Structure formats: structure tokens, C-alpha cells
mmCIF file of C-alpha atoms in Angstrom:
data_model
loop_
_atom_site.group_PDB
_atom_site.id
_atom_site.type_symbol
_atom_site.label_atom_id
_atom_site.label_comp_id
_atom_site.label_asym_id
_atom_site.label_seq_id
_atom_site.Cartn_x
_atom_site.Cartn_y
_atom_site.Cartn_z
ATOM 1 C CA MET A 1 82.106 73.483 97.434
ATOM 2 C CA LYS A 2 85.124 72.096 98.969
ATOM 3 C CA ARG A 3 87.284 72.764 96.137
ATOM 4 C CA LEU A 4 86.464 76.559 97.253
ATOM 5 C CA LEU A 5 87.195 76.158 100.593
ATOM 6 C CA ALA A 6 90.574 74.391 99.709
ATOM 7 C CA THR A 7 91.384 77.518 97.064
ATOM 8 C CA ALA A 8 89.897 79.479 99.802
ATOM 9 C CA ALA A 9 92.531 78.397 102.293
ATOM 10 C CA ALA A 10 95.103 78.519 99.689
ATOM 11 C CA ALA A 11 94.811 82.015 99.286
ATOM 12 C CA ALA A 12 94.403 82.997 103.131
ATOM 13 C CA LEU A 13 97.711 81.248 103.350
ATOM 14 C CA ALA A 14 99.468 82.802 100.664
ATOM 15 C CA ALA A 15 97.963 86.094 102.130
ATOM 16 C CA LEU A 16 99.488 84.986 105.814
ATOM 17 C CA THR A 17 102.690 83.805 104.686
ATOM 18 C CA ALA A 18 102.734 87.719 103.393
ATOM 19 C CA CYS A 19 102.018 88.947 106.557
ATOM 20 C CA SER A 20 104.139 87.013 108.557
ATOM 21 C CA VAL A 21 107.365 88.300 106.233
ATOM 22 C CA SER A 22 107.248 91.760 107.752
ATOM 23 C CA VAL A 23 107.417 90.548 111.249
ATOM 24 C CA PRO A 24 109.930 92.969 111.341
ATOM 25 C CA ASP A 25 107.690 95.941 111.326
ATOM 26 C CA GLN A 26 106.276 94.757 114.535
ATOM 27 C CA GLU A 27 109.420 95.766 116.337
ATOM 28 C CA ALA A 28 110.350 98.863 114.070
ATOM 29 C CA SER A 29 106.264 99.489 115.210
ATOM 30 C CA SER A 30 106.816 99.160 118.843
ATOM 31 C CA ALA A 31 109.213 102.841 118.040
ATOM 32 C CA PRO A 32 106.234 104.626 117.170
ATOM 33 C CA PRO A 33 104.543 104.406 120.212
ATOM 34 C CA SER A 34 107.477 106.921 121.325
ATOM 35 C CA GLN A 35 105.690 109.238 117.833
ATOM 36 C CA PRO A 36 102.021 109.873 119.037
ATOM 37 C CA GLU A 37 103.046 111.264 122.359
ATOM 38 C CA PRO A 38 104.199 114.024 119.916
ATOM 39 C CA GLY A 39 100.741 113.138 117.808
ATOM 40 C CA PRO A 40 97.836 114.736 120.755
ATOM 41 C CA THR A 41 99.566 118.311 119.881
ATOM 42 C CA ARG A 42 98.646 117.275 115.749
ATOM 43 C CA THR A 43 95.332 116.203 116.903
ATOM 44 C CA SER A 44 94.708 119.554 119.163
ATOM 45 C CA GLY A 45 95.612 121.165 116.038
ATOM 46 C CA ALA A 46 92.865 118.984 114.019
ATOM 47 C CA VAL A 47 90.030 118.243 116.037
ATOM 48 C CA GLY A 48 87.376 118.881 113.914
ATOM 49 C CA GLY A 49 88.723 117.242 111.022
ATOM 50 C CA SER A 50 89.214 113.430 109.664
ATOM 51 C CA ALA A 51 92.992 113.669 110.644
ATOM 52 C CA GLY A 52 92.208 113.544 114.725
ATOM 53 C CA THR A 53 90.627 110.719 114.294
ATOM 54 C CA PRO A 54 93.780 108.281 113.077
ATOM 55 C CA SER A 55 95.701 109.810 115.436
ATOM 56 C CA SER A 56 94.112 109.020 118.440
ATOM 57 C CA SER A 57 92.846 105.328 117.222
ATOM 58 C CA PRO A 58 96.041 103.493 116.824
ATOM 59 C CA ALA A 59 96.438 103.170 120.257
ATOM 60 C CA SER A 60 92.379 102.170 120.666
ATOM 61 C CA GLY A 61 92.180 100.604 117.640
ATOM 62 C CA THR A 62 95.008 98.324 118.707
ATOM 63 C CA LYS A 63 93.723 97.222 121.736
ATOM 64 C CA ALA A 64 90.225 96.881 119.956
ATOM 65 C CA ALA A 65 91.700 94.601 117.270
ATOM 66 C CA CYS A 66 93.039 92.215 120.200
ATOM 67 C CA GLU A 67 90.023 92.002 122.285
ATOM 68 C CA LEU A 68 88.138 91.291 118.775
ATOM 69 C CA PHE A 69 90.939 88.455 118.113
ATOM 70 C CA ASN A 70 90.190 87.463 121.278
ATOM 71 C CA SER A 71 86.755 86.825 121.412
ATOM 72 C CA LEU A 72 86.935 85.388 117.666
ATOM 73 C CA PHE A 73 89.265 83.214 118.949
ATOM 74 C CA GLU A 74 87.070 82.228 122.461
ATOM 75 C CA ARG A 75 84.198 81.766 119.587
ATOM 76 C CA TYR A 76 85.883 79.784 117.370
ATOM 77 C CA ALA A 77 87.151 77.165 119.558
ATOM 78 C CA ALA A 78 83.055 76.739 121.010
ATOM 79 C CA VAL A 79 82.083 75.605 117.628
ATOM 80 C CA PRO A 80 80.880 72.425 117.690
ATOM 81 C CA SER A 81 83.406 70.277 115.796
ATOM 82 C CA GLY A 82 81.036 69.316 112.868
ATOM 83 C CA ASP A 83 79.243 72.502 112.988
ATOM 84 C CA SER A 84 80.606 73.656 109.004
ATOM 85 C CA ARG A 85 78.476 76.795 109.517
ATOM 86 C CA GLY A 86 79.743 78.043 112.803
ATOM 87 C CA TYR A 87 83.192 78.124 111.663
ATOM 88 C CA GLU A 88 82.164 79.756 107.820
ATOM 89 C CA ASP A 89 80.611 82.716 110.120
ATOM 90 C CA ILE A 90 83.949 82.797 112.311
ATOM 91 C CA TYR A 91 85.536 83.082 108.971
ATOM 92 C CA LEU A 92 83.725 85.679 107.128
ATOM 93 C CA GLN A 93 83.759 87.571 111.010
ATOM 94 C CA ALA A 94 87.443 87.679 111.134
ATOM 95 C CA GLU A 95 87.887 88.508 107.375
ATOM 96 C CA GLU A 96 86.113 91.524 108.174
ATOM 97 C CA ALA A 97 88.004 92.718 110.849
ATOM 98 C CA LYS A 98 91.169 91.997 109.099
ATOM 99 C CA GLY A 99 89.965 94.688 106.639
ATOM 100 C CA THR A 100 89.518 97.237 109.792
ATOM 101 C CA VAL A 101 93.111 96.989 110.852
ATOM 102 C CA SER A 102 96.711 97.253 109.268
ATOM 103 C CA GLY A 103 100.332 96.584 109.500
ATOM 104 C CA ASP A 104 101.189 92.830 111.236
ATOM 105 C CA LEU A 105 97.046 93.365 112.926
ATOM 106 C CA ARG A 106 95.765 91.762 109.633
ATOM 107 C CA GLY A 107 98.067 88.632 110.215
ATOM 108 C CA LEU A 108 96.105 87.865 113.628
ATOM 109 C CA PHE A 109 93.070 87.910 111.738
ATOM 110 C CA ALA A 110 94.280 86.441 108.222
ATOM 111 C CA SER A 111 95.090 83.709 110.110
ATOM 112 C CA LEU A 112 92.169 82.740 112.414
ATOM 113 C CA SER A 113 90.216 83.343 108.661
ATOM 114 C CA LEU A 114 92.092 80.799 106.961
ATOM 115 C CA LEU A 115 91.979 78.226 109.975
ATOM 116 C CA ALA A 116 88.430 78.438 110.456
ATOM 117 C CA ILE A 117 87.652 77.859 106.641
ATOM 118 C CA ASP A 118 90.583 74.823 106.765
ATOM 119 C CA ARG A 119 88.319 74.001 109.743
ATOM 120 C CA SER A 120 84.959 73.971 108.179
ATOM 121 C CA GLY A 121 85.814 71.909 105.307
ATOM 122 C CA ALA A 122 87.096 69.168 107.480
ATOM 123 C CA ALA A 123 84.187 69.210 109.548
ATOM 124 C CA GLY A 124 82.488 67.009 107.214
ATOM 125 C CA SER A 125 84.916 64.675 107.490
ATOM 126 C CA GLY A 126 85.229 64.823 111.262
ATOM 127 C CA SER A 127 89.060 65.800 110.424
ATOM 128 C CA GLY A 128 90.694 68.536 111.638
ATOM 129 C CA PRO A 129 92.757 71.397 110.329
ATOM 130 C CA ALA A 130 95.963 71.300 108.724
ATOM 131 C CA GLN A 131 98.758 71.575 110.857
ATOM 132 C CA GLU A 132 99.451 74.647 108.853
ATOM 133 C CA SER A 133 96.684 76.435 109.673
ATOM 134 C CA GLU A 134 96.788 76.102 113.395
ATOM 135 C CA ASP A 135 100.570 77.011 113.169
ATOM 136 C CA ALA A 136 99.727 79.714 111.174
ATOM 137 C CA VAL A 137 97.109 81.605 114.023
ATOM 138 C CA ARG A 138 100.055 80.364 117.001
ATOM 139 C CA ASP A 139 102.855 82.557 114.850
ATOM 140 C CA ALA A 140 100.611 85.589 114.263
ATOM 141 C CA VAL A 141 99.946 85.635 118.031
ATOM 142 C CA PHE A 142 103.615 85.256 119.056
ATOM 143 C CA ALA A 143 104.271 87.940 116.230
ATOM 144 C CA ASN A 144 101.317 90.761 117.857
ATOM 145 C CA ALA A 145 101.787 89.574 121.273
ATOM 146 C CA GLY A 146 104.382 92.499 122.440
ATOM 147 C CA THR A 147 101.888 94.799 120.076
ATOM 148 C CA CYS A 148 98.533 94.227 122.234
ATOM 149 C CA THR A 149 100.213 93.553 125.326
ATOM 150 C CA ASP A 150 101.492 96.905 124.780
ATOM 151 C CA ALA A 151 97.654 98.036 124.533
ATOM 152 C CA GLY A 152 96.865 96.309 127.478
ATOM 153 C CA VAL A 153 95.669 92.947 126.244
ATOM 154 C CA THR A 154 97.161 89.559 126.324
ATOM 155 C CA LEU A 155 96.145 86.983 123.682
ATOM 156 C CA ARG A 156 95.197 84.351 124.163
ATOM 157 C CA LEU A 157 95.040 80.459 122.375
#
């Protein structure tokens, strides 16, 4: 079981490292908010189709993703230190959420899932998560702070 958790944590760390390289894309995605303004014209033309949903989804989707991260992190912080199942639940929820977002927002949930699975493995021994896991969450929060703030949500640690 511990070997499985360690393998999952290593894979998540590798995926997170790949996400953190895309931080410059975060700055590039600051420019697209000027593009969604013309987007409502496109949405009007495709109101009945599924194309209207993605056009209106990024703003509300970003806000919902940022709020979900805050909620999951709050629940992570409330898990008793010896409750490995509680951390595993947070891991699963963060992995599920990671599949619903794109771009740098994936890094938020990838880092949280890494931290939760790392903490789950350490729960039995009484030790804490690796410093790298905690740093990954912090870095992901800093990388997405501007995007979430623009959506009206302040990320919390």
C-alpha cells in the first residue's frame, strides 16, 4: 500500500512539475479576458449549441474552480493528522476536480492531490508530508492567484 502511495505521489509530482512550467501561459491567459468580450457575440450566434457553454464557462468555470480549491484545501486542513482515509478522500476529490479544469488551474488540484496522498502515507507514521508537496501547493496557489483574483476569488492556504 505504501509503495502504491509513493508511486502515485511520484507520478503526481512529475505531472505537477510539468504544470508549473506553464506559468508563462498564465500570463498569456490574462490577455484572453479581453477576447471573451467579443465572445458573447459568438455565444449569441450559438445559443442553442454546446458551443455556447464553453464561451460562457471560462469566467464562471474559473471562479467555481478557485472556490472548489479553497473548499478542498479547507477540508484537507481539517482532517485529523492520523486519518489516512480522510486524506485519501481529499486526494480522490482533487483528482476528480483536476479532470474538470484546464490550463494552470489543473496545477492547483494536482498539487493538492499530491499533498493529500503524501499526507495519507505519512499519517500512519505520525510524520508530516514532504516539504516538496507543501511547496508544490504554495507554488500552484501563487501561479493561479491572479487568475482567481480576476474571477473574484482569493485563494487561501
